[in-house]
XYZ file of C-alpha atoms in Angstrom:
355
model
C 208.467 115.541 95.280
C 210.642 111.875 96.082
C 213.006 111.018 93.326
C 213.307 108.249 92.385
C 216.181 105.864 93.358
C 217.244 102.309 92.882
C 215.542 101.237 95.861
C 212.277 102.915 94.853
C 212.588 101.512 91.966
C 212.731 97.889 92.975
C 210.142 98.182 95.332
C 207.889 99.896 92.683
C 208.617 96.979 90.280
C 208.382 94.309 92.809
C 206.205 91.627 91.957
C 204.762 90.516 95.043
C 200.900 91.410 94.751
C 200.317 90.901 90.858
C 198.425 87.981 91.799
C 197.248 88.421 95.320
C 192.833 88.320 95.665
C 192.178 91.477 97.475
C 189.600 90.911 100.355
C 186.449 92.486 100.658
C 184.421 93.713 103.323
C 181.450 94.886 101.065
C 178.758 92.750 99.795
C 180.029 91.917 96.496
C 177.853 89.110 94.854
C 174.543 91.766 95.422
C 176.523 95.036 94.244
C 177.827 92.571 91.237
C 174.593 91.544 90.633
C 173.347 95.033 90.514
C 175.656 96.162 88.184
C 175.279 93.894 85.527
C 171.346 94.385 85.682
C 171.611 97.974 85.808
C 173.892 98.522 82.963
C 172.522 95.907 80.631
C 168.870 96.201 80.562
C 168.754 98.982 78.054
C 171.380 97.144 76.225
C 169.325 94.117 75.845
C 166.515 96.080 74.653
C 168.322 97.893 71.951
C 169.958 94.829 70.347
C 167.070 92.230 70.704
C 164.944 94.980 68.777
C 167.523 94.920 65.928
C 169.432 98.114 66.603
C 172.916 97.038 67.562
C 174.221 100.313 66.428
C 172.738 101.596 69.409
C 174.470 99.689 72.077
C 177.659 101.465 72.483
C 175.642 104.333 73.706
C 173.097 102.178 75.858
C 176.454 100.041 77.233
C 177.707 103.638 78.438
C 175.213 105.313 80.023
C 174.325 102.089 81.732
C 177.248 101.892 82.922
C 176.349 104.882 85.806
C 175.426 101.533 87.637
C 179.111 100.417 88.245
C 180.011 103.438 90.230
C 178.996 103.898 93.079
C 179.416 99.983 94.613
C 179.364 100.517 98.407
C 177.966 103.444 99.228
C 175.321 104.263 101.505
C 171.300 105.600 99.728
C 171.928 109.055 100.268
C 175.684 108.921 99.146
C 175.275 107.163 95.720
C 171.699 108.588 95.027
C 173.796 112.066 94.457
C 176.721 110.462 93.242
C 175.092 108.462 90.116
C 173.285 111.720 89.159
C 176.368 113.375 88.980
C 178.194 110.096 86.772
C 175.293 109.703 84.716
C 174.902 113.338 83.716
C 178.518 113.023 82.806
C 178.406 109.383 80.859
C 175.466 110.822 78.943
C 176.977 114.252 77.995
C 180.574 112.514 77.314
C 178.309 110.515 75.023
C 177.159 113.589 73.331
C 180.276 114.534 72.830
C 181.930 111.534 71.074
C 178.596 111.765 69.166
C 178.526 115.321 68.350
C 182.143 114.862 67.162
C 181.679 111.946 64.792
C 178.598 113.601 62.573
C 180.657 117.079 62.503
C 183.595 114.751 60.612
C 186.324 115.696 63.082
C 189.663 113.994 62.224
C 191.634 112.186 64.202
C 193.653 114.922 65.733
C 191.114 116.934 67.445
C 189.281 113.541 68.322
C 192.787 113.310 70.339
C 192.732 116.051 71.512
C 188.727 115.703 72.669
C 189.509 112.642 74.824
C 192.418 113.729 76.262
C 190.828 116.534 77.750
C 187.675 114.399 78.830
C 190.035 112.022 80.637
C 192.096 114.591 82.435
C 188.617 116.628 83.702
C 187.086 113.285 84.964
C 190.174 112.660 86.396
C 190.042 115.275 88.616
C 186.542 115.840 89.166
C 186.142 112.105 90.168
C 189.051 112.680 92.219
C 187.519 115.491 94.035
C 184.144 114.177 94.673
C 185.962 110.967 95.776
C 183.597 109.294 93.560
C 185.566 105.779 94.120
C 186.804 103.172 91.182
C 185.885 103.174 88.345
C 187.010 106.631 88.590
C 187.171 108.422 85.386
C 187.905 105.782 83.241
C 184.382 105.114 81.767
C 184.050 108.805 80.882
C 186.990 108.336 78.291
C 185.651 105.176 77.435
C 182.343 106.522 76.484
C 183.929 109.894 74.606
C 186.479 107.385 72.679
C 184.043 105.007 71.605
C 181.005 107.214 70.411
C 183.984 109.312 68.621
C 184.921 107.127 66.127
C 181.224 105.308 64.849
C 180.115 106.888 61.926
C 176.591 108.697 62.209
C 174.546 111.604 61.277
C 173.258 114.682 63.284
C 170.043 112.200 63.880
C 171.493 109.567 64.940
C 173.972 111.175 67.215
C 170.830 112.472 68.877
C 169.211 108.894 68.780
C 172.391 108.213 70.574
C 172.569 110.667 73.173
C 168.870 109.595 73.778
C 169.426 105.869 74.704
C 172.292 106.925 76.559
C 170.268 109.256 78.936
C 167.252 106.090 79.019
C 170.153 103.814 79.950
C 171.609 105.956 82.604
C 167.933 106.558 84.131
C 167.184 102.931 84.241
C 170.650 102.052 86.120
C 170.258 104.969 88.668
C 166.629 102.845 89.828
C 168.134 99.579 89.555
C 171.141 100.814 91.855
C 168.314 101.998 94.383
C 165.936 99.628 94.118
C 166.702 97.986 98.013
C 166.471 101.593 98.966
C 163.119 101.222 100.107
C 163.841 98.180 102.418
C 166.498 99.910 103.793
C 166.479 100.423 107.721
C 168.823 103.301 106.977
C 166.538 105.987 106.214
C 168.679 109.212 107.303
C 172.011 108.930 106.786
C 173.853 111.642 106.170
C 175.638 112.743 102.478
C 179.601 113.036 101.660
C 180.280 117.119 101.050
C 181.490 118.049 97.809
C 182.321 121.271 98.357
C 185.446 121.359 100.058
C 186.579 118.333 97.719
C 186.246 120.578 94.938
C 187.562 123.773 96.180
C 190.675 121.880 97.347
C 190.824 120.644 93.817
C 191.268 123.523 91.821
C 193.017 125.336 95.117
C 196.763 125.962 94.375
C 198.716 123.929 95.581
C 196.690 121.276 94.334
C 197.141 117.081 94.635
C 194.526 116.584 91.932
C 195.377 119.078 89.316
C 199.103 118.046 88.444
C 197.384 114.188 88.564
C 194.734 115.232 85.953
C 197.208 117.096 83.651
C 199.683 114.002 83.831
C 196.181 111.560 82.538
C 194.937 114.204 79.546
C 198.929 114.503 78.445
C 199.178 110.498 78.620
C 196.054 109.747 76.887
C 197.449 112.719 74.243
C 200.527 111.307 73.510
C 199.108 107.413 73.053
C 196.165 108.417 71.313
C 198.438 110.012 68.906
C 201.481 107.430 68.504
C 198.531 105.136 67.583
C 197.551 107.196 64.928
C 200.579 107.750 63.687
C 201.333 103.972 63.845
C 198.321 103.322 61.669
C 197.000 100.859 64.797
C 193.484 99.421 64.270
C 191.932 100.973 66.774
C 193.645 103.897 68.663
C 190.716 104.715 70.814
C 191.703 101.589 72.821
C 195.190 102.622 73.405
C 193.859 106.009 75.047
C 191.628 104.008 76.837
C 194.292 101.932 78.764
C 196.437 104.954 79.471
C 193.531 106.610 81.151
C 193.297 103.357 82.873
C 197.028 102.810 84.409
C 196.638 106.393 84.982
C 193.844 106.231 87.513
C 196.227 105.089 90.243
C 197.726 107.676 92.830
C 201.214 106.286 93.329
C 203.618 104.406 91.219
C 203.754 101.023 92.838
C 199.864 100.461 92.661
C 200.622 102.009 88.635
C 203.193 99.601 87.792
C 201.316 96.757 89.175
C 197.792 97.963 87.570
C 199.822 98.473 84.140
C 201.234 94.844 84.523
C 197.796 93.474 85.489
C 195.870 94.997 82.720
C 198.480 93.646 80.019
C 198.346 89.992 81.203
C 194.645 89.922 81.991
C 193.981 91.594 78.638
C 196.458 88.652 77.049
C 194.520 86.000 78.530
C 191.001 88.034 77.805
C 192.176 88.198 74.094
C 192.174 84.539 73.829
C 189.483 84.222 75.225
C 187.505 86.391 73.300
C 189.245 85.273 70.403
C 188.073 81.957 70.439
C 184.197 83.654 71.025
C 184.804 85.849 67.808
C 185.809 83.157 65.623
C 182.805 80.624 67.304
C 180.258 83.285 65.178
C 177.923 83.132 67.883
C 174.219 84.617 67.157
C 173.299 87.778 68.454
C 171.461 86.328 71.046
C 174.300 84.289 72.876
C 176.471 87.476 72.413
C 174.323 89.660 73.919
C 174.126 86.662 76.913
C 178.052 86.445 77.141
C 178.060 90.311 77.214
C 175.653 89.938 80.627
C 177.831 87.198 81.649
C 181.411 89.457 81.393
C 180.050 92.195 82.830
C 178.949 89.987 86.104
C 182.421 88.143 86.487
C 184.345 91.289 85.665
C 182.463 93.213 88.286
C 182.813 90.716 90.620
C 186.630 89.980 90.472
C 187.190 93.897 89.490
C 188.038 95.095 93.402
C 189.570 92.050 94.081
C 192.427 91.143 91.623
C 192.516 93.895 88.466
C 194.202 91.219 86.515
C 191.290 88.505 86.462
C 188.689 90.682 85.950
C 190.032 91.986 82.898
C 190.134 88.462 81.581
C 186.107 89.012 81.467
C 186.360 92.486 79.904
C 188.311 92.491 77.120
C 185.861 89.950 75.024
C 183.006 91.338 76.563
C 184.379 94.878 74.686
C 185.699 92.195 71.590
C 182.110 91.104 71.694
C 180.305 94.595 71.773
C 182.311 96.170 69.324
C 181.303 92.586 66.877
C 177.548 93.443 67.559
C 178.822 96.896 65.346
C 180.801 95.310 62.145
C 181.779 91.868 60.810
C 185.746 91.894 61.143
C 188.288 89.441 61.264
C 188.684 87.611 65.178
C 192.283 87.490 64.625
C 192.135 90.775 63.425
C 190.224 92.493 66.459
C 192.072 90.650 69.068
C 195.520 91.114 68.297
C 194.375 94.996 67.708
C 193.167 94.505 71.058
C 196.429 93.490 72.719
C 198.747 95.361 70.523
C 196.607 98.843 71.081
C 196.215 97.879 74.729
C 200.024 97.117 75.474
C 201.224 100.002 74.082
C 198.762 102.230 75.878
C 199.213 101.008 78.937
C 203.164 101.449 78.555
C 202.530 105.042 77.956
C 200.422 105.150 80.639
C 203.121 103.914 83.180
C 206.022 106.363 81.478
C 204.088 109.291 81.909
C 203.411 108.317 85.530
C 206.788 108.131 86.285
C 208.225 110.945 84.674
C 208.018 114.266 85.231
C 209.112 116.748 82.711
C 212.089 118.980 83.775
C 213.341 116.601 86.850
C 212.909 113.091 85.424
C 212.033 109.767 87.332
C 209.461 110.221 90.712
C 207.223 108.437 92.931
C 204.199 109.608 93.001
C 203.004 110.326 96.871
C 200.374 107.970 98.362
C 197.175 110.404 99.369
């Protein structure tokens, strides 16, 4: 393993890049456009028929259709069974974990070990970005709203619906498809390698559950507003392989979430009906998977109020309130995040290795 050294350090700080649009050889307005009909539709159900209670869960096992972007039929017909089998069960869990009264410790301790597995199962299947991120997401959420043994099972329901309905949606131009027989991505190996000592994957995954531990904890300890959100952005710097593209994700998260925050500030405190939330929400999700693989920065400008949004469709709080939570919980996360990416315990400061 590389120490690291002033020059490594300069070049992992470097700036250049922060701002830079990626280009993209995929077809990104269609696989966009998917996405945000594929994750939503269930969504839009649940809150035009006066549950909003229920679209956390629908938002998450929707969200199967944002993995996946670029692969071929075969590929991502396996691949999206595989993510929304895990959305839905992660949603059980958060779910499962809320009615049985579980305190905030072992709710730490829950998602950290959700984020580390998906981190290296995702990273083993190659399943592409996202990566594990939504998994955490899903477990955090669902965690910390307050139901009953029912209504965790309502929950779990409209998650599985949800993740059915964005698995069609992300195949519906498989019939026209001249590409009948291509050939799948093996798992196998992937997986083997994974859990194989010497393993890549495995030191990765540990480094993402203990990051998500520690923030998830600090928050709590803090008294933050919402400390689910702080695990959530560790996981998220945390999904990178090498320090560089984790000190420039950690950067790019905290200023896109700054500018998303006043953004979605300024929607919070415009006490829109649920309607034009619920059409925002669509809206979000469309410009932040569409700027998403190009600059991480810009398209979290469109997710943070479309999450500010969701999470208003849920309780009446203050705007200032839920957006400065949003930025403080988010900052500090992400900070974690970057320190436990570039420490490692017993020989201090390292780069990561590119793989």
């Amino acid at each position: 393993m590389k120490h690291l050294d002033r020059h490594d350090l300069h070049r992992a700080l470097a700036t250049r890049g922060w701002w830079r649009l990626r280009p993209v050889a995929g077809p990104v307005g269609t696989t966009a456009l998917r996405a945000m009909t594929g994750a939503n539709i269930v969504l839009a159900m649940v809150v035009l028929a006066g549950h909003p209670e229920l679209a956390p869960a629908a938002a998450f096992g929707g969200m199967t259709a944002v993995h996946g972007r670029f692969e071929p039929y075969p590929v991502r017909a396996r691949l999206l069974v595989a993510i929304g089998a895990g959305l839905v069960f992660c949603v059980a869990l958060g779910s499962f974990a809320s009615a049985a009264g579980w305190g905030p410790v072992p709710v730490t301790v829950l998602v950290a070990l959700v984020a580390a597995t998906a981190k290296l199962l995702t990273d083993a299947i190659r399943s592409g970005p996202p990566g594990g991120l939504i998994f955490v997401f899903a477990v955090a959420t669902t965690s910390v709203l307050q139901v009953s043994w029912s209504q965790a099972g309502l929950q779990i329901g409209v998650a599985a619906v949800a993740a059915v309905v964005a698995w069609l949606v992300a195949h519906a131009g498989w019939l026209f498809s001249r590409a009948k027989h291509e050939k799948t991505t093996a798992w196998r190996e992937g997986l083997r390698a994974a859990f194989r000592l010497p393993s890549d994957e495995l030191p990765r995954a540990v480094k993402v559950g203990g990051g998500v531990l520690i923030a998830g904890l600090l928050a709590y300890v803090l008294g933050l507003g919402h400390p689910y959100w702080t695990m959530i952005a560790a996981a998220a710097v945390l999904q990178s392989t090498h320090l560089q593209h984790t000190v420039h994700r950690t950067v790019q998260r905290v200023l896109g979430t700054i500018a998303g925050v006043v953004v979605g500030g300024l929607l919070l405190a415009a006490d829109l009906p649920t309607a034009a939330k619920l059409g925002v929400i669509v809206l979000a999700l469309l410009c932040g998977e569409f700027t998403v693989v190009r600059n991480y920065a810009v398209a979290m400008i469109f997710v943070t109020p479309l999450t500010l949004l969701l999470g208003s469709l849920l309780s009446q709080g203050s705007a200032l309130g839920a957006a400065s939570d949003r930025l403080i919980d988010t900052a500090l996360g992400a900070a974690i995040g970057l320190v436990a990416a570039i420490i490692r315990p017993g020989r201090g400061f390292h780069l990561v290795p590119v793989t």
